[in-house]
Amino acid sequence: MAIQNFISEQIDEIFDKCKEIKIYIDSISTTYQKGSKEFNDMLQLWQIRVNSGYEMPAFGVSIHDLTIKELEKGIYIEFIFDKQESHNDMPYETLLVKLQENQYGYQLIRQYDGKYQGRCLYINTTEVNDDLLNYIQSNINKKD
């Protein structure tokens, strides 16, 4: 249990440093600044979800051009940081996550040096919670 709490604290620390959240809906993006109602709501829903989860080895590897193409369809949330951060010796400036119904885990695609490339991070969750996805679908307008 102590290890689980330690990992949860590390995950919390990652997202506490987030300065912006960008939402992509079928390639159209909207950005929310730290402190805005939408930012606070989305970050809270995200942290509720991942706090009941745990980090797992990620089998995913991002290839920049393929990731950019994937952003053309579906819903993604991107956590944007002030400066390059690092977790498990893997640097990132943003963390991009595809949101889908009935997810039991989240692959975090790292962007660094302006590219979505390299090994991903993965958070496994213990139960499905579509609250963040439902919030975005209900409250976020498609706009540039």
mmCIF file of N, CA and C in Angstrom:
data_model
loop_
_atom_site.group_PDB
_atom_site.id
_atom_site.type_symbol
_atom_site.label_atom_id
_atom_site.label_comp_id
_atom_site.label_asym_id
_atom_site.label_seq_id
_atom_site.Cartn_x
_atom_site.Cartn_y
_atom_site.Cartn_z
ATOM 1 N N MET A 1 0.824 -1.193 0.000
ATOM 2 C CA MET A 1 0.000 0.000 0.000
ATOM 3 C C MET A 1 0.872 1.262 0.000
ATOM 4 N N ALA A 2 2.000 1.212 0.708
ATOM 5 C CA ALA A 2 2.890 2.370 0.746
ATOM 6 C C ALA A 2 3.414 2.698 -0.642
ATOM 7 N N ILE A 3 3.749 1.674 -1.414
ATOM 8 C CA ILE A 3 4.224 1.903 -2.781
ATOM 9 C C ILE A 3 3.124 2.536 -3.612
ATOM 10 N N GLN A 4 1.884 2.040 -3.473
ATOM 11 C CA GLN A 4 0.751 2.597 -4.206
ATOM 12 C C GLN A 4 0.572 4.074 -3.866
ATOM 13 N N ASN A 5 0.656 4.428 -2.582
ATOM 14 C CA ASN A 5 0.515 5.829 -2.170
ATOM 15 C C ASN A 5 1.637 6.681 -2.740
ATOM 16 N N PHE A 6 2.857 6.162 -2.730
ATOM 17 C CA PHE A 6 4.003 6.893 -3.279
ATOM 18 C C PHE A 6 3.804 7.167 -4.762
ATOM 19 N N ILE A 7 3.364 6.147 -5.507
ATOM 20 C CA ILE A 7 3.138 6.322 -6.947
ATOM 21 C C ILE A 7 2.013 7.322 -7.192
ATOM 22 N N SER A 8 0.938 7.258 -6.403
ATOM 23 C CA SER A 8 -0.160 8.215 -6.543
ATOM 24 C C SER A 8 0.327 9.635 -6.301
ATOM 25 N N GLU A 9 1.193 9.817 -5.295
ATOM 26 C CA GLU A 9 1.738 11.140 -5.020
ATOM 27 C C GLU A 9 2.597 11.629 -6.187
ATOM 28 N N GLN A 10 3.395 10.742 -6.793
ATOM 29 C CA GLN A 10 4.199 11.128 -7.955
ATOM 30 C C GLN A 10 3.298 11.563 -9.106
ATOM 31 N N ILE A 11 2.226 10.823 -9.346
ATOM 32 C CA ILE A 11 1.292 11.158 -10.424
ATOM 33 C C ILE A 11 0.647 12.507 -10.148
ATOM 34 N N ASP A 12 0.203 12.744 -8.905
ATOM 35 C CA ASP A 12 -0.379 14.042 -8.535
ATOM 36 C C ASP A 12 0.591 15.179 -8.814
ATOM 37 N N GLU A 13 1.851 14.989 -8.428
ATOM 38 C CA GLU A 13 2.856 16.032 -8.616
ATOM 39 C C GLU A 13 3.038 16.383 -10.090
ATOM 40 N N ILE A 14 2.960 15.392 -10.947
ATOM 41 C CA ILE A 14 3.086 15.644 -12.385
ATOM 42 C C ILE A 14 2.025 16.646 -12.821
ATOM 43 N N PHE A 15 0.771 16.380 -12.497
ATOM 44 C CA PHE A 15 -0.320 17.185 -13.028
ATOM 45 C C PHE A 15 -0.514 18.490 -12.265
ATOM 46 N N ASP A 16 0.002 18.575 -11.043
ATOM 47 C CA ASP A 16 -0.045 19.843 -10.316
ATOM 48 C C ASP A 16 0.794 20.909 -11.021
ATOM 49 N N LYS A 17 1.760 20.510 -11.818
ATOM 50 C CA LYS A 17 2.639 21.441 -12.535
ATOM 51 C C LYS A 17 2.050 21.903 -13.873
ATOM 52 N N CYS A 18 0.918 21.374 -14.246
ATOM 53 C CA CYS A 18 0.293 21.702 -15.531
ATOM 54 C C CYS A 18 -0.137 23.172 -15.549
ATOM 55 N N LYS A 19 0.153 23.880 -16.663
ATOM 56 C CA LYS A 19 -0.217 25.308 -16.764
ATOM 57 C C LYS A 19 -1.375 25.546 -17.733
ATOM 58 N N GLU A 20 -1.573 24.626 -18.669
ATOM 59 C CA GLU A 20 -2.669 24.733 -19.640
ATOM 60 C C GLU A 20 -3.187 23.341 -19.947
ATOM 61 N N ILE A 21 -4.446 23.301 -20.343
ATOM 62 C CA ILE A 21 -5.030 22.068 -20.864
ATOM 63 C C ILE A 21 -5.573 22.393 -22.249
ATOM 64 N N LYS A 22 -5.204 21.569 -23.213
ATOM 65 C CA LYS A 22 -5.705 21.728 -24.573
ATOM 66 C C LYS A 22 -6.588 20.522 -24.879
ATOM 67 N N ILE A 23 -7.751 20.798 -25.430
ATOM 68 C CA ILE A 23 -8.686 19.746 -25.825
ATOM 69 C C ILE A 23 -8.739 19.704 -27.344
ATOM 70 N N TYR A 24 -8.620 18.511 -27.893
ATOM 71 C CA TYR A 24 -8.778 18.288 -29.327
ATOM 72 C C TYR A 24 -10.047 17.481 -29.539
ATOM 73 N N ILE A 25 -10.932 17.997 -30.364
ATOM 74 C CA ILE A 25 -12.122 17.254 -30.768
ATOM 75 C C ILE A 25 -12.099 17.218 -32.290
ATOM 76 N N ASP A 26 -11.825 16.046 -32.839
ATOM 77 C CA ASP A 26 -11.721 15.875 -34.288
ATOM 78 C C ASP A 26 -10.801 16.928 -34.913
ATOM 79 N N SER A 27 -9.639 17.101 -34.334
ATOM 80 C CA SER A 27 -8.536 17.971 -34.766
ATOM 81 C C SER A 27 -8.727 19.453 -34.448
ATOM 82 N N ILE A 28 -9.889 19.847 -33.951
ATOM 83 C CA ILE A 28 -10.104 21.243 -33.580
ATOM 84 C C ILE A 28 -9.726 21.389 -32.114
ATOM 85 N N SER A 29 -8.854 22.358 -31.825
ATOM 86 C CA SER A 29 -8.343 22.468 -30.461
ATOM 87 C C SER A 29 -8.828 23.727 -29.753
ATOM 88 N N THR A 30 -8.957 23.601 -28.444
ATOM 89 C CA THR A 30 -9.298 24.707 -27.561
ATOM 90 C C THR A 30 -8.382 24.613 -26.352
ATOM 91 N N THR A 31 -7.804 25.739 -25.943
ATOM 92 C CA THR A 31 -6.861 25.754 -24.833
ATOM 93 C C THR A 31 -7.461 26.505 -23.647
ATOM 94 N N TYR A 32 -7.220 25.949 -22.455
ATOM 95 C CA TYR A 32 -7.708 26.540 -21.211
ATOM 96 C C TYR A 32 -6.535 26.788 -20.277
ATOM 97 N N GLN A 33 -6.478 27.991 -19.738
ATOM 98 C CA GLN A 33 -5.394 28.396 -18.848
ATOM 99 C C GLN A 33 -5.666 27.934 -17.418
ATOM 100 N N LYS A 34 -4.576 27.686 -16.694
ATOM 101 C CA LYS A 34 -4.676 27.348 -15.277
ATOM 102 C C LYS A 34 -5.484 28.432 -14.573
ATOM 103 N N GLY A 35 -6.411 28.027 -13.747
ATOM 104 C CA GLY A 35 -7.247 28.971 -13.014
ATOM 105 C C GLY A 35 -8.622 29.178 -13.621
ATOM 106 N N SER A 36 -8.787 28.857 -14.912
ATOM 107 C CA SER A 36 -10.119 29.002 -15.512
ATOM 108 C C SER A 36 -11.028 27.896 -14.964
ATOM 109 N N LYS A 37 -12.315 28.128 -15.002
ATOM 110 C CA LYS A 37 -13.273 27.133 -14.508
ATOM 111 C C LYS A 37 -13.114 25.806 -15.240
ATOM 112 N N GLU A 38 -13.014 25.857 -16.566
ATOM 113 C CA GLU A 38 -12.887 24.630 -17.353
ATOM 114 C C GLU A 38 -11.608 23.873 -16.998
ATOM 115 N N PHE A 39 -10.505 24.588 -16.889
ATOM 116 C CA PHE A 39 -9.231 23.969 -16.507
ATOM 117 C C PHE A 39 -9.389 23.259 -15.167
ATOM 118 N N ASN A 40 -9.904 23.985 -14.176
ATOM 119 C CA ASN A 40 -10.053 23.415 -12.839
ATOM 120 C C ASN A 40 -10.978 22.196 -12.846
ATOM 121 N N ASP A 41 -12.095 22.287 -13.560
ATOM 122 C CA ASP A 41 -13.037 21.162 -13.630
ATOM 123 C C ASP A 41 -12.385 19.940 -14.263
ATOM 124 N N MET A 42 -11.699 20.147 -15.400
ATOM 125 C CA MET A 42 -11.092 19.013 -16.102
ATOM 126 C C MET A 42 -9.957 18.400 -15.297
ATOM 127 N N LEU A 43 -9.122 19.230 -14.685
ATOM 128 C CA LEU A 43 -8.012 18.700 -13.898
ATOM 129 C C LEU A 43 -8.529 17.919 -12.694
ATOM 130 N N GLN A 44 -9.579 18.420 -12.068
ATOM 131 C CA GLN A 44 -10.158 17.708 -10.927
ATOM 132 C C GLN A 44 -10.725 16.355 -11.362
ATOM 133 N N LEU A 45 -11.461 16.317 -12.456
ATOM 134 C CA LEU A 45 -12.010 15.047 -12.951
ATOM 135 C C LEU A 45 -10.890 14.083 -13.342
ATOM 136 N N TRP A 46 -9.834 14.606 -13.945
ATOM 137 C CA TRP A 46 -8.685 13.770 -14.314
ATOM 138 C C TRP A 46 -8.036 13.179 -13.068
ATOM 139 N N GLN A 47 -7.777 14.027 -12.077
ATOM 140 C CA GLN A 47 -7.074 13.546 -10.891
ATOM 141 C C GLN A 47 -7.921 12.578 -10.081
ATOM 142 N N ILE A 48 -9.221 12.752 -10.060
ATOM 143 C CA ILE A 48 -10.085 11.767 -9.391
ATOM 144 C C ILE A 48 -9.895 10.408 -10.047
ATOM 145 N N ARG A 49 -9.835 10.414 -11.357
ATOM 146 C CA ARG A 49 -9.701 9.156 -12.098
ATOM 147 C C ARG A 49 -8.339 8.512 -11.856
ATOM 148 N N VAL A 50 -7.280 9.262 -12.014
ATOM 149 C CA VAL A 50 -5.948 8.653 -11.926
ATOM 150 C C VAL A 50 -5.525 8.386 -10.482
ATOM 151 N N ASN A 51 -6.123 9.063 -9.509
ATOM 152 C CA ASN A 51 -5.768 8.796 -8.121
ATOM 153 C C ASN A 51 -6.154 7.395 -7.679
ATOM 154 N N SER A 52 -7.119 6.804 -8.336
ATOM 155 C CA SER A 52 -7.485 5.429 -7.993
ATOM 156 C C SER A 52 -6.714 4.431 -8.866
ATOM 157 N N GLY A 53 -5.765 4.931 -9.639
ATOM 158 C CA GLY A 53 -5.001 4.077 -10.542
ATOM 159 C C GLY A 53 -3.572 3.923 -10.105
ATOM 160 N N TYR A 54 -2.807 3.322 -10.984
ATOM 161 C CA TYR A 54 -1.393 3.100 -10.699
ATOM 162 C C TYR A 54 -0.643 3.033 -12.014
ATOM 163 N N GLU A 55 0.612 3.397 -11.937
ATOM 164 C CA GLU A 55 1.447 3.400 -13.133
ATOM 165 C C GLU A 55 1.836 1.976 -13.501
ATOM 166 N N MET A 56 1.842 1.711 -14.782
ATOM 167 C CA MET A 56 2.234 0.400 -15.312
ATOM 168 C C MET A 56 3.291 0.627 -16.395
ATOM 169 N N PRO A 57 4.057 -0.406 -16.704
ATOM 170 C CA PRO A 57 4.958 -0.280 -17.857
ATOM 171 C C PRO A 57 4.128 -0.034 -19.117
ATOM 172 N N ALA A 58 4.545 0.894 -19.915
ATOM 173 C CA ALA A 58 3.825 1.214 -21.149
ATOM 174 C C ALA A 58 4.463 0.464 -22.311
ATOM 175 N N PHE A 59 3.616 -0.154 -23.108
ATOM 176 C CA PHE A 59 4.103 -0.848 -24.291
ATOM 177 C C PHE A 59 4.034 0.055 -25.520
ATOM 178 N N GLY A 60 3.336 1.195 -25.373
ATOM 179 C CA GLY A 60 3.157 2.096 -26.496
ATOM 180 C C GLY A 60 4.377 2.946 -26.767
ATOM 181 N N VAL A 61 4.607 3.181 -28.047
ATOM 182 C CA VAL A 61 5.659 4.080 -28.507
ATOM 183 C C VAL A 61 5.002 5.012 -29.516
ATOM 184 N N SER A 62 5.218 6.290 -29.340
ATOM 185 C CA SER A 62 4.625 7.268 -30.243
ATOM 186 C C SER A 62 5.562 7.556 -31.407
ATOM 187 N N ILE A 63 4.969 7.640 -32.575
ATOM 188 C CA ILE A 63 5.656 8.094 -33.784
ATOM 189 C C ILE A 63 4.968 9.403 -34.169
ATOM 190 N N HIS A 64 5.715 10.475 -34.215
ATOM 191 C CA HIS A 64 5.154 11.813 -34.351
ATOM 192 C C HIS A 64 4.117 11.935 -35.468
ATOM 193 N N ASP A 65 4.468 11.569 -36.674
ATOM 194 C CA ASP A 65 3.548 11.746 -37.807
ATOM 195 C C ASP A 65 2.249 10.967 -37.627
ATOM 196 N N LEU A 66 2.340 9.784 -37.066
ATOM 197 C CA LEU A 66 1.126 8.981 -36.826
ATOM 198 C C LEU A 66 0.266 9.603 -35.730
ATOM 199 N N THR A 67 0.904 10.130 -34.707
ATOM 200 C CA THR A 67 0.153 10.774 -33.626
ATOM 201 C C THR A 67 -0.568 12.014 -34.139
ATOM 202 N N ILE A 68 0.091 12.816 -34.944
ATOM 203 C CA ILE A 68 -0.547 14.007 -35.525
ATOM 204 C C ILE A 68 -1.760 13.595 -36.356
ATOM 205 N N LYS A 69 -1.628 12.535 -37.123
ATOM 206 C CA LYS A 69 -2.750 12.043 -37.937
ATOM 207 C C LYS A 69 -3.907 11.571 -37.051
ATOM 208 N N GLU A 70 -3.577 10.902 -35.948
ATOM 209 C CA GLU A 70 -4.611 10.409 -35.031
ATOM 210 C C GLU A 70 -5.393 11.544 -34.381
ATOM 211 N N LEU A 71 -4.769 12.705 -34.217
ATOM 212 C CA LEU A 71 -5.461 13.850 -33.619
ATOM 213 C C LEU A 71 -6.614 14.347 -34.482
ATOM 214 N N GLU A 72 -6.691 13.882 -35.732
ATOM 215 C CA GLU A 72 -7.751 14.312 -36.638
ATOM 216 C C GLU A 72 -9.097 13.711 -36.289
ATOM 217 N N LYS A 73 -9.097 12.686 -35.436
ATOM 218 C CA LYS A 73 -10.375 12.059 -35.075
ATOM 219 C C LYS A 73 -10.363 11.687 -33.596
ATOM 220 N N GLY A 74 -11.485 11.872 -32.973
ATOM 221 C CA GLY A 74 -11.598 11.519 -31.566
ATOM 222 C C GLY A 74 -11.386 12.702 -30.644
ATOM 223 N N ILE A 75 -11.337 12.392 -29.350
ATOM 224 C CA ILE A 75 -11.183 13.406 -28.314
ATOM 225 C C ILE A 75 -9.887 13.133 -27.560
ATOM 226 N N TYR A 76 -9.070 14.175 -27.451
ATOM 227 C CA TYR A 76 -7.799 14.106 -26.738
ATOM 228 C C TYR A 76 -7.733 15.246 -25.732
ATOM 229 N N ILE A 77 -7.028 14.996 -24.643
ATOM 230 C CA ILE A 77 -6.706 16.039 -23.679
ATOM 231 C C ILE A 77 -5.186 16.107 -23.603
ATOM 232 N N GLU A 78 -4.665 17.329 -23.619
ATOM 233 C CA GLU A 78 -3.217 17.510 -23.552
ATOM 234 C C GLU A 78 -2.890 18.413 -22.368
ATOM 235 N N PHE A 79 -2.026 17.922 -21.505
ATOM 236 C CA PHE A 79 -1.559 18.668 -20.347
ATOM 237 C C PHE A 79 -0.245 19.345 -20.730
ATOM 238 N N ILE A 80 -0.209 20.667 -20.614
ATOM 239 C CA ILE A 80 0.928 21.461 -21.080
ATOM 240 C C ILE A 80 1.641 22.051 -19.864
ATOM 241 N N PHE A 81 2.975 21.948 -19.864
ATOM 242 C CA PHE A 81 3.785 22.366 -18.732
ATOM 243 C C PHE A 81 4.652 23.556 -19.111
ATOM 244 N N ASP A 82 5.075 24.341 -18.104
ATOM 245 C CA ASP A 82 5.904 25.529 -18.314
ATOM 246 C C ASP A 82 7.265 25.209 -18.894
ATOM 247 N N LYS A 83 7.804 24.076 -18.468
ATOM 248 C CA LYS A 83 9.159 23.711 -18.876
ATOM 249 C C LYS A 83 9.227 22.196 -19.030
ATOM 250 N N GLN A 84 10.314 21.746 -19.558
ATOM 251 C CA GLN A 84 10.484 20.303 -19.727
ATOM 252 C C GLN A 84 10.547 19.643 -18.354
ATOM 253 N N GLU A 85 9.739 18.630 -18.186
ATOM 254 C CA GLU A 85 9.700 17.823 -16.969
ATOM 255 C C GLU A 85 10.230 16.441 -17.331
ATOM 256 N N SER A 86 10.346 15.589 -16.333
ATOM 257 C CA SER A 86 10.819 14.232 -16.576
ATOM 258 C C SER A 86 10.201 13.296 -15.551
ATOM 259 N N HIS A 87 9.846 12.105 -15.992
ATOM 260 C CA HIS A 87 9.337 11.055 -15.108
ATOM 261 C C HIS A 87 9.973 9.747 -15.552
ATOM 262 N N ASN A 88 10.576 9.037 -14.616
ATOM 263 C CA ASN A 88 11.278 7.788 -14.939
ATOM 264 C C ASN A 88 12.293 7.983 -16.063
ATOM 265 N N ASP A 89 13.014 9.075 -16.000
ATOM 266 C CA ASP A 89 14.045 9.416 -16.989
ATOM 267 C C ASP A 89 13.491 9.592 -18.399
ATOM 268 N N MET A 90 12.203 9.927 -18.491
ATOM 269 C CA MET A 90 11.582 10.198 -19.790
ATOM 270 C C MET A 90 11.105 11.650 -19.795
ATOM 271 N N PRO A 91 11.749 12.504 -20.591
ATOM 272 C CA PRO A 91 11.384 13.925 -20.607
ATOM 273 C C PRO A 91 10.070 14.172 -21.362
ATOM 274 N N TYR A 92 9.401 15.261 -20.978
ATOM 275 C CA TYR A 92 8.182 15.679 -21.679
ATOM 276 C C TYR A 92 7.947 17.159 -21.428
ATOM 277 N N GLU A 93 7.290 17.785 -22.384
ATOM 278 C CA GLU A 93 6.826 19.166 -22.247
ATOM 279 C C GLU A 93 5.307 19.193 -22.181
ATOM 280 N N THR A 94 4.695 18.207 -22.830
ATOM 281 C CA THR A 94 3.252 17.999 -22.742
ATOM 282 C C THR A 94 2.996 16.505 -22.633
ATOM 283 N N LEU A 95 1.803 16.174 -22.125
ATOM 284 C CA LEU A 95 1.341 14.785 -22.084
ATOM 285 C C LEU A 95 -0.023 14.742 -22.762
ATOM 286 N N LEU A 96 -0.140 13.947 -23.790
ATOM 287 C CA LEU A 96 -1.342 13.848 -24.612
ATOM 288 C C LEU A 96 -2.033 12.516 -24.331
ATOM 289 N N VAL A 97 -3.360 12.556 -24.139
ATOM 290 C CA VAL A 97 -4.114 11.356 -23.798
ATOM 291 C C VAL A 97 -5.374 11.290 -24.651
ATOM 292 N N LYS A 98 -5.591 10.143 -25.276
ATOM 293 C CA LYS A 98 -6.843 9.919 -26.001
ATOM 294 C C LYS A 98 -7.897 9.470 -25.005
ATOM 295 N N LEU A 99 -9.092 10.086 -25.087
ATOM 296 C CA LEU A 99 -10.192 9.720 -24.206
ATOM 297 C C LEU A 99 -11.236 8.950 -24.998
ATOM 298 N N GLN A 100 -11.680 7.846 -24.419
ATOM 299 C CA GLN A 100 -12.702 7.000 -25.038
ATOM 300 C C GLN A 100 -13.636 6.507 -23.943
ATOM 301 N N GLU A 101 -14.800 6.045 -24.335
ATOM 302 C CA GLU A 101 -15.728 5.470 -23.366
ATOM 303 C C GLU A 101 -15.156 4.174 -22.808
ATOM 304 N N ASN A 102 -15.494 3.906 -21.575
ATOM 305 C CA ASN A 102 -15.170 2.646 -20.904
ATOM 306 C C ASN A 102 -13.677 2.350 -20.828
ATOM 307 N N GLN A 103 -12.860 3.373 -20.601
ATOM 308 C CA GLN A 103 -11.419 3.160 -20.474
ATOM 309 C C GLN A 103 -11.061 2.664 -19.084
ATOM 310 N N TYR A 104 -10.139 1.736 -19.045
ATOM 311 C CA TYR A 104 -9.577 1.259 -17.782
ATOM 312 C C TYR A 104 -8.136 1.713 -17.617
ATOM 313 N N GLY A 105 -7.659 2.532 -18.495
ATOM 314 C CA GLY A 105 -6.296 3.025 -18.394
ATOM 315 C C GLY A 105 -6.045 4.088 -19.437
ATOM 316 N N TYR A 106 -4.934 4.798 -19.238
ATOM 317 C CA TYR A 106 -4.607 5.914 -20.118
ATOM 318 C C TYR A 106 -3.151 5.854 -20.541
ATOM 319 N N GLN A 107 -2.943 5.888 -21.841
ATOM 320 C CA GLN A 107 -1.591 5.999 -22.379
ATOM 321 C C GLN A 107 -1.263 7.481 -22.492
ATOM 322 N N LEU A 108 -0.186 7.894 -21.880
ATOM 323 C CA LEU A 108 0.247 9.287 -21.904
ATOM 324 C C LEU A 108 1.365 9.415 -22.924
ATOM 325 N N ILE A 109 1.061 10.113 -23.998
ATOM 326 C CA ILE A 109 2.015 10.304 -25.090
ATOM 327 C C ILE A 109 2.841 11.544 -24.765
ATOM 328 N N ARG A 110 4.139 11.360 -24.695
ATOM 329 C CA ARG A 110 5.034 12.459 -24.336
ATOM 330 C C ARG A 110 5.403 13.282 -25.564
ATOM 331 N N GLN A 111 5.304 14.599 -25.401
ATOM 332 C CA GLN A 111 5.841 15.486 -26.424
ATOM 333 C C GLN A 111 7.053 16.191 -25.829
ATOM 334 N N TYR A 112 8.152 16.114 -26.529
ATOM 335 C CA TYR A 112 9.332 16.873 -26.137
ATOM 336 C C TYR A 112 10.094 17.239 -27.389
ATOM 337 N N ASP A 113 10.810 18.332 -27.309
ATOM 338 C CA ASP A 113 11.500 18.889 -28.472
ATOM 339 C C ASP A 113 10.540 19.059 -29.647
ATOM 340 N N GLY A 114 9.276 19.390 -29.330
ATOM 341 C CA GLY A 114 8.280 19.668 -30.363
ATOM 342 C C GLY A 114 7.716 18.455 -31.082
ATOM 343 N N LYS A 115 8.012 17.241 -30.600
ATOM 344 C CA LYS A 115 7.529 16.035 -31.289
ATOM 345 C C LYS A 115 6.936 15.048 -30.295
ATOM 346 N N TYR A 116 5.889 14.385 -30.751
ATOM 347 C CA TYR A 116 5.299 13.272 -30.001
ATOM 348 C C TYR A 116 6.068 12.023 -30.419
ATOM 349 N N GLN A 117 7.070 11.680 -29.651
ATOM 350 C CA GLN A 117 7.890 10.549 -30.072
ATOM 351 C C GLN A 117 8.440 9.815 -28.861
ATOM 352 N N GLY A 118 8.667 8.543 -29.043
ATOM 353 C CA GLY A 118 9.295 7.748 -28.008
ATOM 354 C C GLY A 118 8.312 7.008 -27.128
ATOM 355 N N ARG A 119 8.871 6.397 -26.098
ATOM 356 C CA ARG A 119 8.068 5.604 -25.169
ATOM 357 C C ARG A 119 7.006 6.446 -24.495
ATOM 358 N N CYS A 120 5.885 5.817 -24.216
ATOM 359 C CA CYS A 120 4.782 6.475 -23.527
ATOM 360 C C CYS A 120 4.795 6.087 -22.050
ATOM 361 N N LEU A 121 4.011 6.803 -21.267
ATOM 362 C CA LEU A 121 3.724 6.434 -19.885
ATOM 363 C C LEU A 121 2.338 5.799 -19.885
ATOM 364 N N TYR A 122 2.027 5.016 -18.857
ATOM 365 C CA TYR A 122 0.704 4.387 -18.808
ATOM 366 C C TYR A 122 0.193 4.369 -17.377
ATOM 367 N N ILE A 123 -1.055 4.794 -17.206
ATOM 368 C CA ILE A 123 -1.727 4.731 -15.905
ATOM 369 C C ILE A 123 -2.910 3.784 -16.052
ATOM 370 N N ASN A 124 -2.907 2.733 -15.260
ATOM 371 C CA ASN A 124 -4.004 1.775 -15.228
ATOM 372 C C ASN A 124 -4.981 2.218 -14.139
ATOM 373 N N THR A 125 -6.271 2.112 -14.407
ATOM 374 C CA THR A 125 -7.268 2.485 -13.414
ATOM 375 C C THR A 125 -8.048 1.251 -12.986
ATOM 376 N N THR A 126 -8.633 1.331 -11.810
ATOM 377 C CA THR A 126 -9.308 0.173 -11.245
ATOM 378 C C THR A 126 -10.775 0.083 -11.634
ATOM 379 N N GLU A 127 -11.311 1.150 -12.183
ATOM 380 C CA GLU A 127 -12.703 1.125 -12.621
ATOM 381 C C GLU A 127 -12.906 2.144 -13.739
ATOM 382 N N VAL A 128 -13.959 1.941 -14.490
ATOM 383 C CA VAL A 128 -14.296 2.866 -15.575
ATOM 384 C C VAL A 128 -14.933 4.107 -14.974
ATOM 385 N N ASN A 129 -14.535 5.254 -15.488
ATOM 386 C CA ASN A 129 -15.150 6.508 -15.089
ATOM 387 C C ASN A 129 -15.137 7.405 -16.316
ATOM 388 N N ASP A 130 -16.284 7.621 -16.875
ATOM 389 C CA ASP A 130 -16.392 8.437 -18.080
ATOM 390 C C ASP A 130 -16.694 9.908 -17.784
ATOM 391 N N ASP A 131 -16.551 10.322 -16.528
ATOM 392 C CA ASP A 131 -16.938 11.685 -16.144
ATOM 393 C C ASP A 131 -16.165 12.757 -16.920
ATOM 394 N N LEU A 132 -14.858 12.584 -17.087
ATOM 395 C CA LEU A 132 -14.071 13.579 -17.817
ATOM 396 C C LEU A 132 -14.504 13.635 -19.283
ATOM 397 N N LEU A 133 -14.637 12.495 -19.903
ATOM 398 C CA LEU A 133 -15.087 12.445 -21.297
ATOM 399 C C LEU A 133 -16.472 13.089 -21.433
ATOM 400 N N ASN A 134 -17.394 12.754 -20.549
ATOM 401 C CA ASN A 134 -18.745 13.321 -20.602
ATOM 402 C C ASN A 134 -18.719 14.831 -20.389
ATOM 403 N N TYR A 135 -17.861 15.305 -19.484
ATOM 404 C CA TYR A 135 -17.728 16.741 -19.248
ATOM 405 C C TYR A 135 -17.281 17.448 -20.524
ATOM 406 N N ILE A 136 -16.261 16.906 -21.160
ATOM 407 C CA ILE A 136 -15.746 17.525 -22.383
ATOM 408 C C ILE A 136 -16.808 17.514 -23.478
ATOM 409 N N GLN A 137 -17.484 16.398 -23.654
ATOM 410 C CA GLN A 137 -18.504 16.311 -24.696
ATOM 411 C C GLN A 137 -19.653 17.277 -24.439
ATOM 412 N N SER A 138 -19.961 17.560 -23.179
ATOM 413 C CA SER A 138 -21.090 18.424 -22.845
ATOM 414 C C SER A 138 -20.727 19.905 -22.742
ATOM 415 N N ASN A 139 -19.476 20.210 -22.398
ATOM 416 C CA ASN A 139 -19.130 21.588 -22.053
ATOM 417 C C ASN A 139 -18.109 22.267 -22.952
ATOM 418 N N ILE A 140 -17.409 21.509 -23.747
ATOM 419 C CA ILE A 140 -16.350 22.095 -24.573
ATOM 420 C C ILE A 140 -16.837 22.224 -25.996
ATOM 421 N N ASN A 141 -16.827 23.445 -26.502
ATOM 422 C CA ASN A 141 -17.255 23.685 -27.884
ATOM 423 C C ASN A 141 -16.098 23.449 -28.823
ATOM 424 N N LYS A 142 -16.404 22.983 -30.022
ATOM 425 C CA LYS A 142 -15.387 22.857 -31.058
ATOM 426 C C LYS A 142 -15.093 24.250 -31.600
ATOM 427 N N LYS A 143 -13.865 24.693 -31.380
ATOM 428 C CA LYS A 143 -13.451 25.993 -31.922
ATOM 429 C C LYS A 143 -11.942 26.025 -32.013
ATOM 430 N N ASP A 144 -11.424 26.931 -32.786
ATOM 431 C CA ASP A 144 -9.968 27.084 -32.912
ATOM 432 C C ASP A 144 -9.426 27.946 -31.796
#
